[in-house]
Short mmCIF file of C-alpha atoms (C1' of nucleotides) in Angstrom, two decimals:
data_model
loop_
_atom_site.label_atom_id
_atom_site.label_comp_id
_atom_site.label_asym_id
_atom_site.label_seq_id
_atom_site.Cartn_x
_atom_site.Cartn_y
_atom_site.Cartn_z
CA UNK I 20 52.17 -95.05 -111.85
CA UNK I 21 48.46 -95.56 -111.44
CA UNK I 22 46.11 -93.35 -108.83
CA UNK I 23 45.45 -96.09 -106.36
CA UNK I 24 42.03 -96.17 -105.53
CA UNK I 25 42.26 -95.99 -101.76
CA UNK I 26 40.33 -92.97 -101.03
CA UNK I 27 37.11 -91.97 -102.47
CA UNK I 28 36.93 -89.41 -100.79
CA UNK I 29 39.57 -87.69 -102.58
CA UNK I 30 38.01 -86.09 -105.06
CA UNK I 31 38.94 -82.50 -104.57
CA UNK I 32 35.68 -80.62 -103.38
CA UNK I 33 35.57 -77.19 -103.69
CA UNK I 34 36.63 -75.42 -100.54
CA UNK I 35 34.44 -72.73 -99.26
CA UNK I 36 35.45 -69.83 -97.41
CA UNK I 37 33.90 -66.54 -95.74
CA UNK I 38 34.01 -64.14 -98.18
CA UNK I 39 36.11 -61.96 -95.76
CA UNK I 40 38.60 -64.71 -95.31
CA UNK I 41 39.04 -65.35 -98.78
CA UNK I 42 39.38 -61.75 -99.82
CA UNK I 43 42.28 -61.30 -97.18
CA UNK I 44 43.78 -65.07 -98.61
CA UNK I 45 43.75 -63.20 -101.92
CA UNK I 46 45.39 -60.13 -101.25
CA UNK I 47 47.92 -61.84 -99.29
CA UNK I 48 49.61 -64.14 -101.83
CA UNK I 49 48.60 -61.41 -104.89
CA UNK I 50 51.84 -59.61 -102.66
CA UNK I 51 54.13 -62.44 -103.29
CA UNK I 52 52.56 -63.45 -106.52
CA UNK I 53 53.39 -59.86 -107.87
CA UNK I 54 56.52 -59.44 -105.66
CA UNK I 55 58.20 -62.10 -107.97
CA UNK I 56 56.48 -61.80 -111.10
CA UNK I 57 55.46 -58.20 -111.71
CA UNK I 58 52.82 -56.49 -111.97
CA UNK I 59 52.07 -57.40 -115.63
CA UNK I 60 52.05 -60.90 -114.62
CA UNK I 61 48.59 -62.15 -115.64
CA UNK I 62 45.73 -63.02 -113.22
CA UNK I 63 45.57 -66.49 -114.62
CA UNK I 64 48.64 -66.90 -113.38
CA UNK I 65 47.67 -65.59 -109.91
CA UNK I 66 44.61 -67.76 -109.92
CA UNK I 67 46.72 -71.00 -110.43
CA UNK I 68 48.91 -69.77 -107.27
CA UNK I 69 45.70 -69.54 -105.60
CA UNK I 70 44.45 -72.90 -106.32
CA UNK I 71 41.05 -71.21 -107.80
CA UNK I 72 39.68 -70.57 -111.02
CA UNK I 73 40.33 -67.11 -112.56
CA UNK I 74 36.96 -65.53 -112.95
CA UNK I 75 37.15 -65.55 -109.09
CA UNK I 76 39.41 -63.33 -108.64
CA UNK I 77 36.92 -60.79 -110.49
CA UNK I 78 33.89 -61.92 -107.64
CA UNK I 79 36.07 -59.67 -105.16
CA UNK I 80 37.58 -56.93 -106.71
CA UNK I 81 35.98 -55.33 -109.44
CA UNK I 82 39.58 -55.00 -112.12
CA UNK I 83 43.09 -56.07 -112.22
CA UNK I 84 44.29 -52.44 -111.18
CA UNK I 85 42.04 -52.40 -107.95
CA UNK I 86 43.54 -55.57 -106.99
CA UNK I 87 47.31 -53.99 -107.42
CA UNK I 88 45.97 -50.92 -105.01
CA UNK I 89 44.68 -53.25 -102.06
CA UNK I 90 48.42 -54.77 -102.46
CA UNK I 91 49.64 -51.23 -102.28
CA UNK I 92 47.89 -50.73 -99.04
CA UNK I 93 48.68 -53.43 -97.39
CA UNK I 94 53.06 -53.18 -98.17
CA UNK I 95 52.69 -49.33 -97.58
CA UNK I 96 50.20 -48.50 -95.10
CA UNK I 97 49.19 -51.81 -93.13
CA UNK I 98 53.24 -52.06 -92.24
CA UNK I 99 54.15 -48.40 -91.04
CA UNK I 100 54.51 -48.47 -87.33
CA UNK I 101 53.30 -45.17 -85.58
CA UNK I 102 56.00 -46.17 -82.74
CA UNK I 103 59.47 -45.57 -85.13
CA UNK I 104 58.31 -41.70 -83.99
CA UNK I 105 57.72 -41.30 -81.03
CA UNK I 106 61.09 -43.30 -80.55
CA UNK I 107 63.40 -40.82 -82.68
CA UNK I 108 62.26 -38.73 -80.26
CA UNK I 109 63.36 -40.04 -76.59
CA UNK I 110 65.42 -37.28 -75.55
CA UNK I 111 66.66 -40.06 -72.75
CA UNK I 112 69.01 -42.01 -75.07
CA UNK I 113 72.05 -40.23 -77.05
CA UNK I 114 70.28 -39.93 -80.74
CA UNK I 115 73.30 -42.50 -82.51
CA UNK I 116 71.38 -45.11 -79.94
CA UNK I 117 68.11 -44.08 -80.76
CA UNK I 118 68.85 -44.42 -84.76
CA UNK I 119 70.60 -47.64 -84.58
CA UNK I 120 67.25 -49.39 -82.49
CA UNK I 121 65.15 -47.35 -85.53
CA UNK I 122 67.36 -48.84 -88.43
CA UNK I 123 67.14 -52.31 -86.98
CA UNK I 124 63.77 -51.95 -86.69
CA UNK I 125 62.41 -50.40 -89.98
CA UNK I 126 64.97 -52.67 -91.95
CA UNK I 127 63.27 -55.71 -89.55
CA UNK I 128 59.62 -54.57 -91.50
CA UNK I 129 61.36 -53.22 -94.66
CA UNK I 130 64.43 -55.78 -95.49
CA UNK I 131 62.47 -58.99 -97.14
CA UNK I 132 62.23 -59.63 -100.96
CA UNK I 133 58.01 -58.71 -101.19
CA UNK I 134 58.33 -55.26 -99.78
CA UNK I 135 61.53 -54.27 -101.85
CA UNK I 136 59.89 -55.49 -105.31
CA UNK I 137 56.61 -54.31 -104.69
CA UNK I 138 58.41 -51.12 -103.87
CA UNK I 139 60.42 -50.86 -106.89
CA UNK I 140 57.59 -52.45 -109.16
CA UNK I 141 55.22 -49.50 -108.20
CA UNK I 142 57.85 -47.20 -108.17
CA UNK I 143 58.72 -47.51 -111.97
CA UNK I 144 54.87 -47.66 -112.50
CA UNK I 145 55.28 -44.09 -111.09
CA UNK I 146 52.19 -44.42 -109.33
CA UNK I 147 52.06 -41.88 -106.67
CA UNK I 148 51.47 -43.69 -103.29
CA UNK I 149 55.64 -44.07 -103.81
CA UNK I 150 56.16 -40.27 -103.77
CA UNK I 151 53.70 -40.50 -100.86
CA UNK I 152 55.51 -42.38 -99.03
CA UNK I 153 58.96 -40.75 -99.64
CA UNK I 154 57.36 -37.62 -97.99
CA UNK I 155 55.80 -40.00 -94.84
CA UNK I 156 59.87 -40.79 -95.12
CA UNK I 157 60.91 -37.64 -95.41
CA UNK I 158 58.44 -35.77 -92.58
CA UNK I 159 58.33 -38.26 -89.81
CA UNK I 160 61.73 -39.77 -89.59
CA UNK I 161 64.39 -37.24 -91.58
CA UNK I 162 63.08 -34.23 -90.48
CA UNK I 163 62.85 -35.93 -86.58
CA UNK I 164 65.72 -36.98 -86.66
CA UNK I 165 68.00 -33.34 -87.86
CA UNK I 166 65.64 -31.62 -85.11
CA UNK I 167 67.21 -34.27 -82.64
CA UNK I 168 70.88 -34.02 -83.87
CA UNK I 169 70.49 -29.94 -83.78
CA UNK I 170 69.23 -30.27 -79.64
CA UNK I 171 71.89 -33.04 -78.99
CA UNK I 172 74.57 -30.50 -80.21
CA UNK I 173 73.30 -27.51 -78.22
CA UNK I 174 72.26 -25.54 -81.64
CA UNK I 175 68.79 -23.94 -81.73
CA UNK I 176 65.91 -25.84 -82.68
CA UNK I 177 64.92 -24.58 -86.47
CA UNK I 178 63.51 -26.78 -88.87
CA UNK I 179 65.87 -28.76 -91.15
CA UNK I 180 67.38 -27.16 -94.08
CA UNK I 181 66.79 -28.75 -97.62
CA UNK I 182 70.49 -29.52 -97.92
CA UNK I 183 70.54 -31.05 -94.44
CA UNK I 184 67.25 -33.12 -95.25
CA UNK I 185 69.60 -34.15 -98.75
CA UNK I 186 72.23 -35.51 -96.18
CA UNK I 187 70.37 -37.46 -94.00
CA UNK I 188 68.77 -38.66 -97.48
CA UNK I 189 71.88 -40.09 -98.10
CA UNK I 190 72.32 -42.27 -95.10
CA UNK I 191 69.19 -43.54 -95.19
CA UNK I 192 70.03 -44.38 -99.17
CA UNK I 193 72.66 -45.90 -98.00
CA UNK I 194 71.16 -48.22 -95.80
CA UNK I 195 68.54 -48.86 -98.35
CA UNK I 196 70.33 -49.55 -101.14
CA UNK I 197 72.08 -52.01 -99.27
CA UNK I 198 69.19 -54.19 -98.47
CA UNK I 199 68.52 -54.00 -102.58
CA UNK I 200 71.90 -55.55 -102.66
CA UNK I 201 71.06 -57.71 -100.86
CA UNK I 202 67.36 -59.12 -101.66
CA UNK I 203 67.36 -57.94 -105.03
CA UNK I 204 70.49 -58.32 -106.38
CA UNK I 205 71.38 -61.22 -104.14
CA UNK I 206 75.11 -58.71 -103.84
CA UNK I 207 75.72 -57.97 -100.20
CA UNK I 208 78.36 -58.89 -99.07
CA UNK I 209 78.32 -58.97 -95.39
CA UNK I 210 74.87 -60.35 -93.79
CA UNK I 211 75.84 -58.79 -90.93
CA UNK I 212 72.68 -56.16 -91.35
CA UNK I 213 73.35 -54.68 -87.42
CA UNK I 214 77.16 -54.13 -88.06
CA UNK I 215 76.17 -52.06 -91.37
CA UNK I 216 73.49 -49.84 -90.05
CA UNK I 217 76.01 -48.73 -86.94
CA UNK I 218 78.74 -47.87 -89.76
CA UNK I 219 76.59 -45.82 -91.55
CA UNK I 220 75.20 -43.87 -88.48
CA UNK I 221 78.33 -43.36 -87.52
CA UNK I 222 79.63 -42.00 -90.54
CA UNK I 223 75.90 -39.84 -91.18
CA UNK I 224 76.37 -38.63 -87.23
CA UNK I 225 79.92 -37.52 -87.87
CA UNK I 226 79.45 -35.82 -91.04
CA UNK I 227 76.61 -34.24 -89.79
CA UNK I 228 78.28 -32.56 -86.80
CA UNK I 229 81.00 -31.11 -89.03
CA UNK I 230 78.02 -30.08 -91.56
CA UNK I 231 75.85 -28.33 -88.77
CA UNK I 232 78.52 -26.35 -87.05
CA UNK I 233 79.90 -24.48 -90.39
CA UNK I 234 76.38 -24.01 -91.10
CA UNK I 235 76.37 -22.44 -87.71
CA UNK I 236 79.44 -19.90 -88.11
CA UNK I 237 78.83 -19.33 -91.56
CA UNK X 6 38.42 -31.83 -142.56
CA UNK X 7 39.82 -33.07 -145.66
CA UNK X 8 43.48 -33.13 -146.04
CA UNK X 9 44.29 -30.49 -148.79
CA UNK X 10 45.91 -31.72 -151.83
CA UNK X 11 48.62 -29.07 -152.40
CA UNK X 12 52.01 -31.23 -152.43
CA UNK X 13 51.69 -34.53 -154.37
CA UNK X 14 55.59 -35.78 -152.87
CA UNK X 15 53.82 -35.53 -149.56
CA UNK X 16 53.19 -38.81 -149.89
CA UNK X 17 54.95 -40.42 -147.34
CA UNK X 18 57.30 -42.25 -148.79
CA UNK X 19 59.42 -45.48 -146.97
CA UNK X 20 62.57 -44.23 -145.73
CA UNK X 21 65.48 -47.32 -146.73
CA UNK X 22 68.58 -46.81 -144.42
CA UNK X 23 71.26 -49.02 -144.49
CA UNK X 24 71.38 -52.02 -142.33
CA UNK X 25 74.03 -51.22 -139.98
CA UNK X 26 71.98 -47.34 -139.69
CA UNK X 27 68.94 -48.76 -138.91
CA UNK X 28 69.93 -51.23 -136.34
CA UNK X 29 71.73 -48.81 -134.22
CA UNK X 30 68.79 -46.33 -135.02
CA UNK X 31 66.35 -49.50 -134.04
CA UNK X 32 68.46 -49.99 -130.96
CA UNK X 33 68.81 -46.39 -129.33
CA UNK X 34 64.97 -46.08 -129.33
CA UNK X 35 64.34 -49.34 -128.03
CA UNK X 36 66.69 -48.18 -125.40
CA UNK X 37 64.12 -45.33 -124.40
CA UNK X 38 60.71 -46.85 -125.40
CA UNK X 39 61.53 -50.16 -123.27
CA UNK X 40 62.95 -47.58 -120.29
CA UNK X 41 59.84 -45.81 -120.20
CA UNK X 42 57.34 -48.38 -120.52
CA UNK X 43 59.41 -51.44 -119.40
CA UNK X 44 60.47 -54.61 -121.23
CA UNK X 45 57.26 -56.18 -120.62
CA UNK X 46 55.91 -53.75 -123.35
CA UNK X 47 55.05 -54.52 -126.62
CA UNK X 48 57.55 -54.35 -130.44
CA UNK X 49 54.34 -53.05 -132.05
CA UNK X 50 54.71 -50.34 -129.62
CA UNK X 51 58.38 -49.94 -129.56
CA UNK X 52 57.61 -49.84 -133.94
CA UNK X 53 55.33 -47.15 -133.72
CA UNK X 54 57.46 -44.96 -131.97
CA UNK X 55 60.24 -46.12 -134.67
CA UNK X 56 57.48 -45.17 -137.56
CA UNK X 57 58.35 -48.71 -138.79
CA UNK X 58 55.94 -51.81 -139.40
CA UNK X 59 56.28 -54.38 -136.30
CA UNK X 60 57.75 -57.16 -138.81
CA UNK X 61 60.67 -55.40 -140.12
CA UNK X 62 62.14 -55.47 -136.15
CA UNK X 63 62.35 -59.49 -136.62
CA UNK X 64 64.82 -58.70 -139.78
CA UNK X 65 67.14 -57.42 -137.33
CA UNK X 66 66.37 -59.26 -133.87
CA UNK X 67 66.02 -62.88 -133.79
CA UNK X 68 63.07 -62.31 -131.07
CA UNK X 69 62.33 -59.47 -128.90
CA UNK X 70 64.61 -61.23 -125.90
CA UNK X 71 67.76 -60.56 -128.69
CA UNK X 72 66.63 -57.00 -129.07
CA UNK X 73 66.35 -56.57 -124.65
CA UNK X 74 69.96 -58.16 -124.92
CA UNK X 75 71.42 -55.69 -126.69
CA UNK X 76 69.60 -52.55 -125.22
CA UNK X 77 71.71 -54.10 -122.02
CA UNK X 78 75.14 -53.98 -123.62
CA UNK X 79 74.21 -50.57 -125.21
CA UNK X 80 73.62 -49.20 -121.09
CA UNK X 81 75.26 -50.86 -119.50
CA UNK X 82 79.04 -52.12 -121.07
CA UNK X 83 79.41 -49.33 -123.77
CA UNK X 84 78.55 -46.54 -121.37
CA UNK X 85 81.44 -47.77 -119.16
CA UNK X 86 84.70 -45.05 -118.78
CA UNK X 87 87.69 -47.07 -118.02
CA UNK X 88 88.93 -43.34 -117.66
CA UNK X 89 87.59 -43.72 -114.17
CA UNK X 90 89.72 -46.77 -113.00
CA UNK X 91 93.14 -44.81 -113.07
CA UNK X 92 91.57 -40.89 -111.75
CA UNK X 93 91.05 -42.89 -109.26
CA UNK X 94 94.48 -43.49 -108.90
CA UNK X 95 95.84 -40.35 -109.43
CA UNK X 96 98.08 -39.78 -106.11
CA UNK X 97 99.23 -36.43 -107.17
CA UNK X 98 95.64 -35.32 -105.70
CA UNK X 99 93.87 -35.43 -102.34
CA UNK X 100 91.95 -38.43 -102.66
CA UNK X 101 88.90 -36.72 -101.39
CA UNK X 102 89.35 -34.64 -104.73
CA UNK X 103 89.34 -37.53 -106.59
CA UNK X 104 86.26 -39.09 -105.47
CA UNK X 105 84.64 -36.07 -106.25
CA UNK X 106 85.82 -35.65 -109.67
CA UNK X 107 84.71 -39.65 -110.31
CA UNK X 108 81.69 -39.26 -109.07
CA UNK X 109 80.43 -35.99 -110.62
CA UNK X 110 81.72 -37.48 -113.91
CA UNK X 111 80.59 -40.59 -112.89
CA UNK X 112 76.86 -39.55 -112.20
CA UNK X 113 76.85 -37.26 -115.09
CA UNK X 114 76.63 -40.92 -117.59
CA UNK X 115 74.29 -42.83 -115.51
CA UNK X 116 72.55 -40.31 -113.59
CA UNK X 117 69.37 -40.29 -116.52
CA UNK X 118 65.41 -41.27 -116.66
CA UNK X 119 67.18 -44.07 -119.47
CA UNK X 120 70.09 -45.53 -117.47
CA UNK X 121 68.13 -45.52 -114.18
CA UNK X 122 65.32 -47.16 -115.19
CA UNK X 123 66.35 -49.57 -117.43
CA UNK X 124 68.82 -50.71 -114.83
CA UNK X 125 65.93 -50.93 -112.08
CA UNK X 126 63.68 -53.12 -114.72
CA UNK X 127 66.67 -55.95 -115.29
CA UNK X 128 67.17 -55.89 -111.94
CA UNK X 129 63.71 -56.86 -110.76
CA UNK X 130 63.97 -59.49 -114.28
CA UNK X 131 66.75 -61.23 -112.43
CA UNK X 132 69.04 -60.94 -115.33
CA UNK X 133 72.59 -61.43 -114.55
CA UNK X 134 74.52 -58.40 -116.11
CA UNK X 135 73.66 -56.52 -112.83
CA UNK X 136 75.12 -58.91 -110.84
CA UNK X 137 78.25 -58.56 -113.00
CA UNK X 138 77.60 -54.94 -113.20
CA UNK X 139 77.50 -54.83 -109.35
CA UNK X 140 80.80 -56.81 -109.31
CA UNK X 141 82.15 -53.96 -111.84
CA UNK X 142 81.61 -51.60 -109.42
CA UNK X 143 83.38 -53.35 -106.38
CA UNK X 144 86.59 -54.17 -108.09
CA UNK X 145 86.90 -51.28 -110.30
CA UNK X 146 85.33 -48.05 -108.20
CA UNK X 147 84.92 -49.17 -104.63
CA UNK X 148 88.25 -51.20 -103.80
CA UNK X 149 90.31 -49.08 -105.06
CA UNK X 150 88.71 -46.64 -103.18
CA UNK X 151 89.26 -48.56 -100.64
CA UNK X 152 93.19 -49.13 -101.06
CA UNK X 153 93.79 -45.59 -102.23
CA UNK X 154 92.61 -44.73 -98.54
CA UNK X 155 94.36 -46.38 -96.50
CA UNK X 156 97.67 -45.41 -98.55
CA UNK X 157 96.62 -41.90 -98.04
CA UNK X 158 96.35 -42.75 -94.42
CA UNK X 159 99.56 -43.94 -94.33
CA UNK X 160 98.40 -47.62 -93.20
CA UNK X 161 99.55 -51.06 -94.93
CA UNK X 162 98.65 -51.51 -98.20
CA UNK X 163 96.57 -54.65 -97.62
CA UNK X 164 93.23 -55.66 -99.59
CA UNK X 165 89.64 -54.01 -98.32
CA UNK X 166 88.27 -56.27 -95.64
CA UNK X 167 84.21 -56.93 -96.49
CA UNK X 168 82.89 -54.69 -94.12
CA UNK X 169 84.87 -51.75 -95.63
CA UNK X 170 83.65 -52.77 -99.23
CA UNK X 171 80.05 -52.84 -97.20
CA UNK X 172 81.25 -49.37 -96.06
CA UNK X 173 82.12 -48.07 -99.59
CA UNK X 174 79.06 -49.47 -100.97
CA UNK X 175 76.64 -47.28 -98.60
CA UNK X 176 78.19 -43.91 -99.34
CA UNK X 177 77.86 -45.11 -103.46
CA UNK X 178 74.94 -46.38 -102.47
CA UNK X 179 73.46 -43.11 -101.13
CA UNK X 180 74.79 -41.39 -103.71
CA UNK X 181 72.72 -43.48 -106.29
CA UNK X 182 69.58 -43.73 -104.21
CA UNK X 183 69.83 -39.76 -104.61
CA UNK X 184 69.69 -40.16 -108.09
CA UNK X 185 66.54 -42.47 -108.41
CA UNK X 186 64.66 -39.82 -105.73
CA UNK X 187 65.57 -37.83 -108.80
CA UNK X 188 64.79 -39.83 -111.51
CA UNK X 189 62.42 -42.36 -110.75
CA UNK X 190 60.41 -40.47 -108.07
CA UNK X 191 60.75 -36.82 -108.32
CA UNK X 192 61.31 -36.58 -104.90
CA UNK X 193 64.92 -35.20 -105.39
CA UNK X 194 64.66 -32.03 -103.10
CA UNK X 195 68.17 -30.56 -103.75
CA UNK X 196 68.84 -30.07 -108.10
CA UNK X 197 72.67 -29.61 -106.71
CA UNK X 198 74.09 -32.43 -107.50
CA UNK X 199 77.85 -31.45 -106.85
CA UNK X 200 76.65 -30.38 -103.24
CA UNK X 201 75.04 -33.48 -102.92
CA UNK X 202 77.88 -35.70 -103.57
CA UNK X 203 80.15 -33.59 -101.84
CA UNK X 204 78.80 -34.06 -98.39
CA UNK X 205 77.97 -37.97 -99.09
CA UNK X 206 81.93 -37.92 -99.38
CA UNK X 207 82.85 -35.78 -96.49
CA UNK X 208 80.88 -38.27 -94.25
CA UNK X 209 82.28 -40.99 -96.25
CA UNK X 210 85.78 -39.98 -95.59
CA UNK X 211 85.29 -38.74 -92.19
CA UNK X 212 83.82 -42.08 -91.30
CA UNK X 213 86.41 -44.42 -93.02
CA UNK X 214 89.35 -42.75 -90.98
CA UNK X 215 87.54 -43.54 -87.76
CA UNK X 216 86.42 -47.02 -88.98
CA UNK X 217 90.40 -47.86 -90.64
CA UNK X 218 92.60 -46.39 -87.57
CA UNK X 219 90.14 -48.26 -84.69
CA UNK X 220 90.50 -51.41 -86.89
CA UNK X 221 94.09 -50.94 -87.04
CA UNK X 222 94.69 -50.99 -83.62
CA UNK X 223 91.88 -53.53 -82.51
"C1'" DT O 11 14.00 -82.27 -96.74
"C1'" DT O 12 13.28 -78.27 -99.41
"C1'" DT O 13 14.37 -73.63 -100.51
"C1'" DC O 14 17.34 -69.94 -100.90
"C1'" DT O 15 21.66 -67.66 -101.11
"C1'" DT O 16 26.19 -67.16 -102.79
"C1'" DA O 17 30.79 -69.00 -103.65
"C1'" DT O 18 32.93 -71.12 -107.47
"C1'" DT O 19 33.50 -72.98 -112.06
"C1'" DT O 20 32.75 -73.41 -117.12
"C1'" DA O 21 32.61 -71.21 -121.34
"C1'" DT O 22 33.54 -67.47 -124.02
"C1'" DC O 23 34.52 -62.74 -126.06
"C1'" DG O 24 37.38 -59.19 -128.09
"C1'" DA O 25 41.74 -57.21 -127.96
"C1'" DA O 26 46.68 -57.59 -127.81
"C1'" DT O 27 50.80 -60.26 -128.11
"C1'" DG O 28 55.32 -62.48 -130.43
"C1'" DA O 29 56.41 -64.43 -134.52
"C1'" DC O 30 56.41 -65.94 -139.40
"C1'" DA O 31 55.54 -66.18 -144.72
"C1'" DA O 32 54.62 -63.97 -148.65
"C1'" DA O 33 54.02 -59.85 -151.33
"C1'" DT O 34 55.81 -55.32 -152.48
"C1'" DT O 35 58.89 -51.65 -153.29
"C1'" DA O 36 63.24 -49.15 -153.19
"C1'" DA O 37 67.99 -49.19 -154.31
"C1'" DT O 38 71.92 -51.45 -156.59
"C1'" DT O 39 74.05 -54.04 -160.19
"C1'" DT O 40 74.39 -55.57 -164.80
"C1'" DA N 17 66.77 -50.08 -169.27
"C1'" DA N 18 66.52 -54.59 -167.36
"C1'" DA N 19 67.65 -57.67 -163.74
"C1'" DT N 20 68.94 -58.55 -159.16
"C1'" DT N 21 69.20 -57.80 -154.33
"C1'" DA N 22 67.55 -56.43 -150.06
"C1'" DA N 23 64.59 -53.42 -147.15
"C1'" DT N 24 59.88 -52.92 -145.85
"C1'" DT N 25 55.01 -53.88 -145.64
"C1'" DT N 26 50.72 -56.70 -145.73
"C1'" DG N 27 48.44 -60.46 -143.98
"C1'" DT N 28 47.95 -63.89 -140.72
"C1'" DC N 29 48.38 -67.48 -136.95
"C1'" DA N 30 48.38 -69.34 -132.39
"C1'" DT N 31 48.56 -67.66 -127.62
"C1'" DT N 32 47.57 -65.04 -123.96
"C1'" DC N 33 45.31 -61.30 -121.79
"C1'" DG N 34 41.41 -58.92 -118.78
"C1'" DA N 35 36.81 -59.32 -118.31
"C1'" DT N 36 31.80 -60.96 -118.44
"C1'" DA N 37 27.65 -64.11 -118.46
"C1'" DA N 38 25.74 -68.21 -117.46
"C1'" DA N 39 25.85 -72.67 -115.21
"C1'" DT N 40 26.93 -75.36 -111.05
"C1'" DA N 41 27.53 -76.65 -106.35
"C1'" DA N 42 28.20 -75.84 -101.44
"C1'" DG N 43 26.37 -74.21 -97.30
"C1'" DA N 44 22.64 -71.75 -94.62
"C1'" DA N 45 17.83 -70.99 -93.72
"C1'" DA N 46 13.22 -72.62 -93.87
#
DNA sequence: TTTCTTATTTATCGAATGACAAATTAATTT
DNA sequence: AAATTAATTTGTCATTCGATAAATAAGAAA
């Protein structure tokens, strides 16, 4: 089949855009680019996805590895929302409410094939803005959450023991490792994400009150 | 400094092992050289830590995708206890006992910097021996779970419904989530593993009774 | 229009990669 | 000891990689 010769006009020009515009454009698909492909994948390969040449990519970030961190940023940082916290902590809802609307939430943001590779690509690259944010994990929603669970069952208000912090580890492994099931492995069974999160709450908030009371008499 | 000339059989002579020795040899290192650096690394790599010349691999592996291939069935089939299948079983013991047992035993073979992380890297490749692996788990571990529960309860011995394998799968789930904090991310607070697993069960357990006898009468 | 700036491409470099063929050397067989 | 077999190394090839320098072209400023 022969290019009719229609349009003149074709000819693909060169687009132009700000550089600011263009830098976002970049980082944006370098997410999904190294979502799917890892983060060995080559920039040539990036630079095809990106409909420009490759020696381009290098006009707005200086290596290969700064690239990967402004790709970091925006999966870790950019998507935290500073509301999940102050939300653990309405005192006006029973807590098993409070951590089903979080879990829907956070799973909304966290529950979508870019953020789980890019999480488990850095991970085994054991760079440490994944320990990082295990301890953002760990200090603004675990550690929330077993102060609210020791006021909702009348105990006094000490901060969480390690063991305790372990258990609520669990759940929220839980609940993780079932969206790897399911966007990674392409495993889950149910899709019925809501349904899942209010089984494991359930089963974390039950547990938990047994767990905190015998830590209470003992 | 020069190197002193004291023992002429210093000379580093080639080592000649038999074929069978070598491959296994070749194979058990690969396993750790491709978990640690992942299996996008390179056979002159993977040779140097085998203090072998990168061409002699390809008189054992047809191509580096032959070697990967059989680094999987090393982890992942021949690693396997089909011990586990009938402990499960066992209705001489509290079944809560039983879980514990499997998955302190259980945990003890995969729970390793090697296991972990070369199941995380196929996983993000796409290959499908985790999907089968993740099926190995459901029919072998977590269904029979599953039945061995509700027996204990004293319902009807009827197959697990999918939102009780969903169920299962977050307590197993939470248990091996604990183990990549661990392994992957050093982020493991708790080193007591038995503990660990013992209060993922208890909540497991506690929340499966709820979950089976409200299903039962619904 | 002409000039100037800068976004983008072309061309290329040196290093690293998977794979193969041929030469070498150790062990086994005769 | 000589001959044969097989394990191992040396040498190399074609690609692909991240990165840089120089050339080109689009848009803004004059």
């Amino acid at each position: 089949m022969k290019q009719p010769e229609i349009a003149p006009d074709e000819t693909p020009k060169r687009k132009r855009l700000s550089s600011t515009a263009r830098r976002q454009d970049f980082i944006n698909q370098a997410i999904e680019f190294f979502a799917e492909e890892g983060f060995e994948s080559s920039t040539r390969g990036l630079a095809k996805k990106l409909g420009v040449t490759q020696p381009l990519l290098y006009r707005y970030f200086p290596s290969k590895d700064d690239l990967i961190s402004e790709v970091y940023d925006a999966v870790y940082v950019n998507r935290w929302q500073p509301e999940w916290e102050p939300l653990l902590r309405d005192r006006t809802r029973p807590l098993a409410d409070r951590l089903n609307t979080f879990y829907n939430v956070y799973t909304d943001v966290i529950f979508n094939r870019e953020w789980m590779r890019i999480y488990l690509f850095s991970g085994l690259k054991g760079v440490d803005i994944n320990r990082r944010y295990m301890q953002l994990v760990r200090q603004r929603i675990l550690e929330p959450i077993l102060i609210e669970a020791r006021v909702e069952l009348g105990l006094p208000d000490v901060p969480a023991k390690d063991c305790e912090v372990e258990f609520a580890w669990i759940m929220h492994g839980g609940i993780f490792y079932y969206g790897i099931r399911d966007l990674i492995y392409d495993s889950a069974i149910s899709t019925d994400k809501k349904r899942v999160i209010e089984d494991a709450i359930a089963a974390f908030m039950a547990g938990l009150k047994i767990k905190l009371k015998r830590e209470g008499q003992g």
